[in-house]
PDB file of C-alpha atoms in Angstrom:
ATOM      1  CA  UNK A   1       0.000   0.000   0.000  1.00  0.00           C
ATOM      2  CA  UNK A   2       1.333   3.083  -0.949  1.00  0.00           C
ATOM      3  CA  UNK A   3       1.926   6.665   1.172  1.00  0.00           C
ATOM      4  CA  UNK A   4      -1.273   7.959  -1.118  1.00  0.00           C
ATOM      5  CA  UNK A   5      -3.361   4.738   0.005  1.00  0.00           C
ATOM      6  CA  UNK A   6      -2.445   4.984   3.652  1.00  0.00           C
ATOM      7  CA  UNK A   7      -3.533   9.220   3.949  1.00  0.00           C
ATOM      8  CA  UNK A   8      -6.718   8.875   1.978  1.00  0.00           C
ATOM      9  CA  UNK A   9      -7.699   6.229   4.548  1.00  0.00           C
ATOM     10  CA  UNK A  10      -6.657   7.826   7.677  1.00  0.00           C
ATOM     11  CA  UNK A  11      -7.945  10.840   6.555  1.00  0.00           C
ATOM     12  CA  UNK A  12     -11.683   8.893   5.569  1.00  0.00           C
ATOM     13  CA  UNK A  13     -11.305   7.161   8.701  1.00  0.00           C
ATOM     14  CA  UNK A  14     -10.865  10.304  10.576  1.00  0.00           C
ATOM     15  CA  UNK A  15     -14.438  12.161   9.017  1.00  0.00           C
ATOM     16  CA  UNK A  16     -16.026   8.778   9.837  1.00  0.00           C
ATOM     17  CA  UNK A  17     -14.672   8.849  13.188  1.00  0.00           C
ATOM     18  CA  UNK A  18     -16.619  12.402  13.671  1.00  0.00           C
ATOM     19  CA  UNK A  19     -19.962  10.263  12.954  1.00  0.00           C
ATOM     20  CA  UNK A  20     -21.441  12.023   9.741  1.00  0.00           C
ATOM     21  CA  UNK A  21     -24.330   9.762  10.075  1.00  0.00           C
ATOM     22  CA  UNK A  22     -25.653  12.497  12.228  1.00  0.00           C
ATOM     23  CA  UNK A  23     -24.812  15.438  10.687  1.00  0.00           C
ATOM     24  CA  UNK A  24     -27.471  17.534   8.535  1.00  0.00           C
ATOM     25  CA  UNK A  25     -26.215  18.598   5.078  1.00  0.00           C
ATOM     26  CA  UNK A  26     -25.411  21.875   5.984  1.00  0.00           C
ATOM     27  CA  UNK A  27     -22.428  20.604   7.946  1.00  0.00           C
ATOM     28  CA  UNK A  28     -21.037  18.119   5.521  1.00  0.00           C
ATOM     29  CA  UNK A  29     -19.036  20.239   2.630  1.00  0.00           C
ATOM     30  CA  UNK A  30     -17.933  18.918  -0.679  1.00  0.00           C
ATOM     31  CA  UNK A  31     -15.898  21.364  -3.561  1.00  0.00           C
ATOM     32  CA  UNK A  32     -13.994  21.476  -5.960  1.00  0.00           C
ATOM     33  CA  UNK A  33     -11.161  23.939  -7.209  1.00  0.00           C
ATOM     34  CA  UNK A  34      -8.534  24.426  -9.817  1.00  0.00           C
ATOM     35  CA  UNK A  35      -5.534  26.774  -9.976  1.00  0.00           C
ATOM     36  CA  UNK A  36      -1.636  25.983 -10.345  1.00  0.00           C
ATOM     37  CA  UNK A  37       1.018  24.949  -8.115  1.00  0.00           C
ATOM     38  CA  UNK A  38       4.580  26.744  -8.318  1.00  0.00           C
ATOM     39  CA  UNK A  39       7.123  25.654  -6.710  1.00  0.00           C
ATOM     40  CA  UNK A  40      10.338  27.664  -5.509  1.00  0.00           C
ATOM     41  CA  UNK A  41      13.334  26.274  -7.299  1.00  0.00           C
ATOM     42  CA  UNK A  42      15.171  26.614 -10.367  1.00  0.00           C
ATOM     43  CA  UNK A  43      14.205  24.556 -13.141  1.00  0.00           C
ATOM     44  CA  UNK A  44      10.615  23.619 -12.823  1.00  0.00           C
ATOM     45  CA  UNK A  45       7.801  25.391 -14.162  1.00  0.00           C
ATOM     46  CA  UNK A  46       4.300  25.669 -12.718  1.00  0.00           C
ATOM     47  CA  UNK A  47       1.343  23.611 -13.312  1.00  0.00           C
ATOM     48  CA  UNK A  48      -2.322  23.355 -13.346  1.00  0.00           C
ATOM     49  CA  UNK A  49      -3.728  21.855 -10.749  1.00  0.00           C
ATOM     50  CA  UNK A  50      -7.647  20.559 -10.104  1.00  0.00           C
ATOM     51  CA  UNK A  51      -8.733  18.983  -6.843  1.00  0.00           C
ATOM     52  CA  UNK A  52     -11.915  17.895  -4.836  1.00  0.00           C
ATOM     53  CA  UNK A  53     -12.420  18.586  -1.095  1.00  0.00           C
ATOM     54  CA  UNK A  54     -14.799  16.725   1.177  1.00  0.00           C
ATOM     55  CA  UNK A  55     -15.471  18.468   4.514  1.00  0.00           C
ATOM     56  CA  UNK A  56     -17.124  18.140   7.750  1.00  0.00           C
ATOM     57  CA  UNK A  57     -18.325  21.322   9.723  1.00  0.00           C
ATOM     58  CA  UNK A  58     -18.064  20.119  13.351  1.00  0.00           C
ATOM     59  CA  UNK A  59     -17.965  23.333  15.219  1.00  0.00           C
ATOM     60  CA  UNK A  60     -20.300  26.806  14.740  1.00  0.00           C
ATOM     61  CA  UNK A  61     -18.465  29.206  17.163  1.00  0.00           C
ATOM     62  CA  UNK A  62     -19.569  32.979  17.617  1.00  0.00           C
ATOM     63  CA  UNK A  63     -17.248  34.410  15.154  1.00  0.00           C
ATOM     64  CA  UNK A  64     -16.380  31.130  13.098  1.00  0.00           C
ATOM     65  CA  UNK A  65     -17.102  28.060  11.805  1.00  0.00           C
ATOM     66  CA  UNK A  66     -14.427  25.039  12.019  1.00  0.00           C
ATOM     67  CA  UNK A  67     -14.281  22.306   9.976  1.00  0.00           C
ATOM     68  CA  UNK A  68     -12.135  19.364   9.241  1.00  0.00           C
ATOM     69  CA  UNK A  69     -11.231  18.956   5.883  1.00  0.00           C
ATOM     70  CA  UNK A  70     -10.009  16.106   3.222  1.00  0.00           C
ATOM     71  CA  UNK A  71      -8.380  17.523  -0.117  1.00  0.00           C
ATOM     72  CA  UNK A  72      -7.144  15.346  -3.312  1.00  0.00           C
ATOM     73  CA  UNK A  73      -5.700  16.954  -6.034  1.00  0.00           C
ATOM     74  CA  UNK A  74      -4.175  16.319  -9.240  1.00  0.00           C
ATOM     75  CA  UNK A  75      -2.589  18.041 -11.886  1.00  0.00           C
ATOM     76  CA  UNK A  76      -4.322  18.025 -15.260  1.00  0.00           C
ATOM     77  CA  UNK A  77      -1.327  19.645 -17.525  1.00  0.00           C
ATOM     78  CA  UNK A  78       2.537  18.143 -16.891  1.00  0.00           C
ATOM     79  CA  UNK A  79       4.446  20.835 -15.774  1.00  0.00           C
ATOM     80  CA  UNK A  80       7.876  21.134 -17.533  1.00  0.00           C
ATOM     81  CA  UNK A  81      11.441  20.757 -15.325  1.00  0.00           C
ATOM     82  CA  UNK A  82      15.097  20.539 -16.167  1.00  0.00           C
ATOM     83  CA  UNK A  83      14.582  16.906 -15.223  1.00  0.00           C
ATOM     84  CA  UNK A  84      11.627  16.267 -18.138  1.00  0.00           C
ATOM     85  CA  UNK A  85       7.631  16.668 -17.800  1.00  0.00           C
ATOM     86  CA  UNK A  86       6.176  15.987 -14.536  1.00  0.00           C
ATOM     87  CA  UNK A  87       2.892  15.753 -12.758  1.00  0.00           C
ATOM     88  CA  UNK A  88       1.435  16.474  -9.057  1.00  0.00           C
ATOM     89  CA  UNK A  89      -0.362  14.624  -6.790  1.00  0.00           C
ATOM     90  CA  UNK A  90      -1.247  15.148  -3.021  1.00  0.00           C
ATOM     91  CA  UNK A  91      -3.804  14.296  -0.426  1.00  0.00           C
ATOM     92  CA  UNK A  92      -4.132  16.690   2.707  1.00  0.00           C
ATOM     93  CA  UNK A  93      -5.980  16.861   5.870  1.00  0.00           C
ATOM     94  CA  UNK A  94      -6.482  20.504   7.417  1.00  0.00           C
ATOM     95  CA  UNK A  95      -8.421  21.856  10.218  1.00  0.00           C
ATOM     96  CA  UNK A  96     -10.249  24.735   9.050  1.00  0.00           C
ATOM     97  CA  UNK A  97     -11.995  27.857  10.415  1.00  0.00           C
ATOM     98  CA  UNK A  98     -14.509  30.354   7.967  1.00  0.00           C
ATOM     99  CA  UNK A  99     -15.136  33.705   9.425  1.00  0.00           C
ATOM    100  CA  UNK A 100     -19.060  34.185   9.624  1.00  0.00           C
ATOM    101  CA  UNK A 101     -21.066  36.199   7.313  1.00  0.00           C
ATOM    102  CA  UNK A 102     -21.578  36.761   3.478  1.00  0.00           C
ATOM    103  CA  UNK A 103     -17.489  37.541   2.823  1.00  0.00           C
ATOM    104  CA  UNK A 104     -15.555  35.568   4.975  1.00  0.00           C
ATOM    105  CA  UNK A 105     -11.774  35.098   5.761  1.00  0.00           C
ATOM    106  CA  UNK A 106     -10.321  30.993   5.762  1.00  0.00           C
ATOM    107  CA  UNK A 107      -7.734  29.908   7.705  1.00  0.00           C
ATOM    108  CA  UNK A 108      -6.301  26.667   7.900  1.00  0.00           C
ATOM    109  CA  UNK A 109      -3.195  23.857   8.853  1.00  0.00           C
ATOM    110  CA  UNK A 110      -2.707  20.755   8.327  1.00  0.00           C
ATOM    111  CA  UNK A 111      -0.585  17.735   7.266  1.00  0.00           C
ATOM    112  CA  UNK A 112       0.505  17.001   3.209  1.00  0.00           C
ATOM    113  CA  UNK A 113       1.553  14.290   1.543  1.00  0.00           C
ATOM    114  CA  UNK A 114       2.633  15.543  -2.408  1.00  0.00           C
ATOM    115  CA  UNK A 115       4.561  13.886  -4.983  1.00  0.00           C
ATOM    116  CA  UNK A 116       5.926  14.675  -7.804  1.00  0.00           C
ATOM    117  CA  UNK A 117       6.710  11.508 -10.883  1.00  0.00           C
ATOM    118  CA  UNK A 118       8.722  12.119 -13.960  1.00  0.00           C
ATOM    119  CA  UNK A 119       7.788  11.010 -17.385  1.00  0.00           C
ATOM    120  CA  UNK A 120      11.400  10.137 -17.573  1.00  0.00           C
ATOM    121  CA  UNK A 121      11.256   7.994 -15.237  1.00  0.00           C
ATOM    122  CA  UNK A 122      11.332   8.391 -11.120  1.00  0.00           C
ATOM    123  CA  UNK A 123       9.384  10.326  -8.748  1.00  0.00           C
ATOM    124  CA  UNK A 124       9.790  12.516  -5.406  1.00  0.00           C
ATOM    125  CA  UNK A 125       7.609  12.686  -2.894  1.00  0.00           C
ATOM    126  CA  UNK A 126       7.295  14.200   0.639  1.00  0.00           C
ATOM    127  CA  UNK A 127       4.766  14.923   3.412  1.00  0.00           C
ATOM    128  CA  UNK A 128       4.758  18.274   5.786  1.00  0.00           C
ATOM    129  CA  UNK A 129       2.698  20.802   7.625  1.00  0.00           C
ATOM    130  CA  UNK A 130       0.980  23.015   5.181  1.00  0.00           C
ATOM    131  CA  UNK A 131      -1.177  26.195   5.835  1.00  0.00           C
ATOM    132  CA  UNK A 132      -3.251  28.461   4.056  1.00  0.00           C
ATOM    133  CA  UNK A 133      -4.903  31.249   4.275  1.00  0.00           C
ATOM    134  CA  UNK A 134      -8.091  32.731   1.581  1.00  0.00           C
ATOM    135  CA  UNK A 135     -11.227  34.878   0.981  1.00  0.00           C
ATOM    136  CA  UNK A 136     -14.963  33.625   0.143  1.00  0.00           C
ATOM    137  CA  UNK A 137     -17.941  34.516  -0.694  1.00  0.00           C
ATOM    138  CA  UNK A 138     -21.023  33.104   0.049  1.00  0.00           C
ATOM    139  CA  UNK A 139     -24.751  33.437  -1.670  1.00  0.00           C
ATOM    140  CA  UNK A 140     -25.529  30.104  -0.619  1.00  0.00           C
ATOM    141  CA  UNK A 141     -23.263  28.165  -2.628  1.00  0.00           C
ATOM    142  CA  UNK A 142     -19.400  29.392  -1.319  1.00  0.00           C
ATOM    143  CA  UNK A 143     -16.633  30.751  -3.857  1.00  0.00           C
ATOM    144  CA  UNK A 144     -13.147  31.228  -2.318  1.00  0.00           C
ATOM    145  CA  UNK A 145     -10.097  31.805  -3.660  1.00  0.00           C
ATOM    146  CA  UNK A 146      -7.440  30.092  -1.329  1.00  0.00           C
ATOM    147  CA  UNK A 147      -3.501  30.653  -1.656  1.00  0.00           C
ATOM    148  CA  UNK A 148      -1.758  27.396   0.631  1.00  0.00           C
ATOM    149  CA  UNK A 149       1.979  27.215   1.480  1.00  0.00           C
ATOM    150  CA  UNK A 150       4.030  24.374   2.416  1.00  0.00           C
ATOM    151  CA  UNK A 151       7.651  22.683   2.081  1.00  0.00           C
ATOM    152  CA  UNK A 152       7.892  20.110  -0.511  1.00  0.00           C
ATOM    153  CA  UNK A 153      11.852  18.514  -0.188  1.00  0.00           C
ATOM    154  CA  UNK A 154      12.941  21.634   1.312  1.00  0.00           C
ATOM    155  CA  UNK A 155      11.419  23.942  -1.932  1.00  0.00           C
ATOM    156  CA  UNK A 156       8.602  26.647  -0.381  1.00  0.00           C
ATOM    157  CA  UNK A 157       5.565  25.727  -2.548  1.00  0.00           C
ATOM    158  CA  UNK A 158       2.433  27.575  -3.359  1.00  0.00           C
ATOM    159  CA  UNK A 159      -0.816  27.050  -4.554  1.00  0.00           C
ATOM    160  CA  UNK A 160      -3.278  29.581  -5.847  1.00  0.00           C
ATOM    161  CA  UNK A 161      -6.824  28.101  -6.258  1.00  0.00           C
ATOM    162  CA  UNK A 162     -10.368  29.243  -6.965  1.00  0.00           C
ATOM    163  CA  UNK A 163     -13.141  26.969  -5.592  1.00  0.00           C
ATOM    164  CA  UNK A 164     -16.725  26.563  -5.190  1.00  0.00           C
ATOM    165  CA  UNK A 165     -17.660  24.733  -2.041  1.00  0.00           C
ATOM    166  CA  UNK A 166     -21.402  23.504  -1.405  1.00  0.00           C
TER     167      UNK A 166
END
């Protein structure tokens, strides 16, 4: 079983573990969101990146709502590096907070697991704290664009995504 097999189901078995059996629709949160992922290094390019979030609302607080959250996301272009095309993968698992009301601030940390395969042949891969930080807004259905930072083999990497969350 690979590292991508083993987060996806610690991460599942983690929003099971908060019994969503129970929980009314409003709480659970599924999205989507596409943008790019740049890393900080010399000799590879950015990509475009797509991924799908599943996400359970577990705590309404005065000012904010928290939330744990399950991302997966892939690229959908190879990104080009001095070492041949490439393409991204990574699972995270954040907890997240949403300031309340119409426009709303995101915060939110976590634990990655990205990796990065060759066409050429080999692949890198690492897992880390990550955090980001976004804006939303809501009109029911909630658009947010979301900028997340992490370590990836000791390169700072960004991501700059635009979502819609239901």
């Amino acid at each position: 079983m690979n590292y991508r097999n083993v987060s996806a189901a610690i991460a599942l078995s983690v929003l099971c573990w908060l019994n969503l059996s129970t929980a009314s629709a409003s709480e659970i949160i599924f999205g989507v969101k596409a943008g790019g992922v740049d890393f900080d290094a010399d000799g590879i390019d950015p990509t475009t990146i797509v991924s799908g979030q599943l996400g359970y609302e577990f705590l309404d607080l005065i000012a904010a709502d928290i939330a744990t959250e399950l991302e997966i996301t892939r690229s959908i272009s190879d990104g080009e590096s001095d070492s041949g095309d490439y393409s991204y993968a990574s699972q995270a698992l954040y907890l997240s907070a949403r300031s309340i009301g119409p426009i709303y601030v995101i915060g939110r940390a976590g634990v990655i697991a990205a990796e990065v395969d060759y066409n050429s042949g080999g692949s890198v891969d690492d897992t880390g704290v990550a955090y980001g930080v976004g804006v939303g807004f809501s009109t029911g259905i909630r658009f947010e664009l979301e900028l997340t930072r992490y370590e990836f083999e000791d390169t700072d990497t960004t991501t700059l995504t635009l979502g819609v969350h239901f």
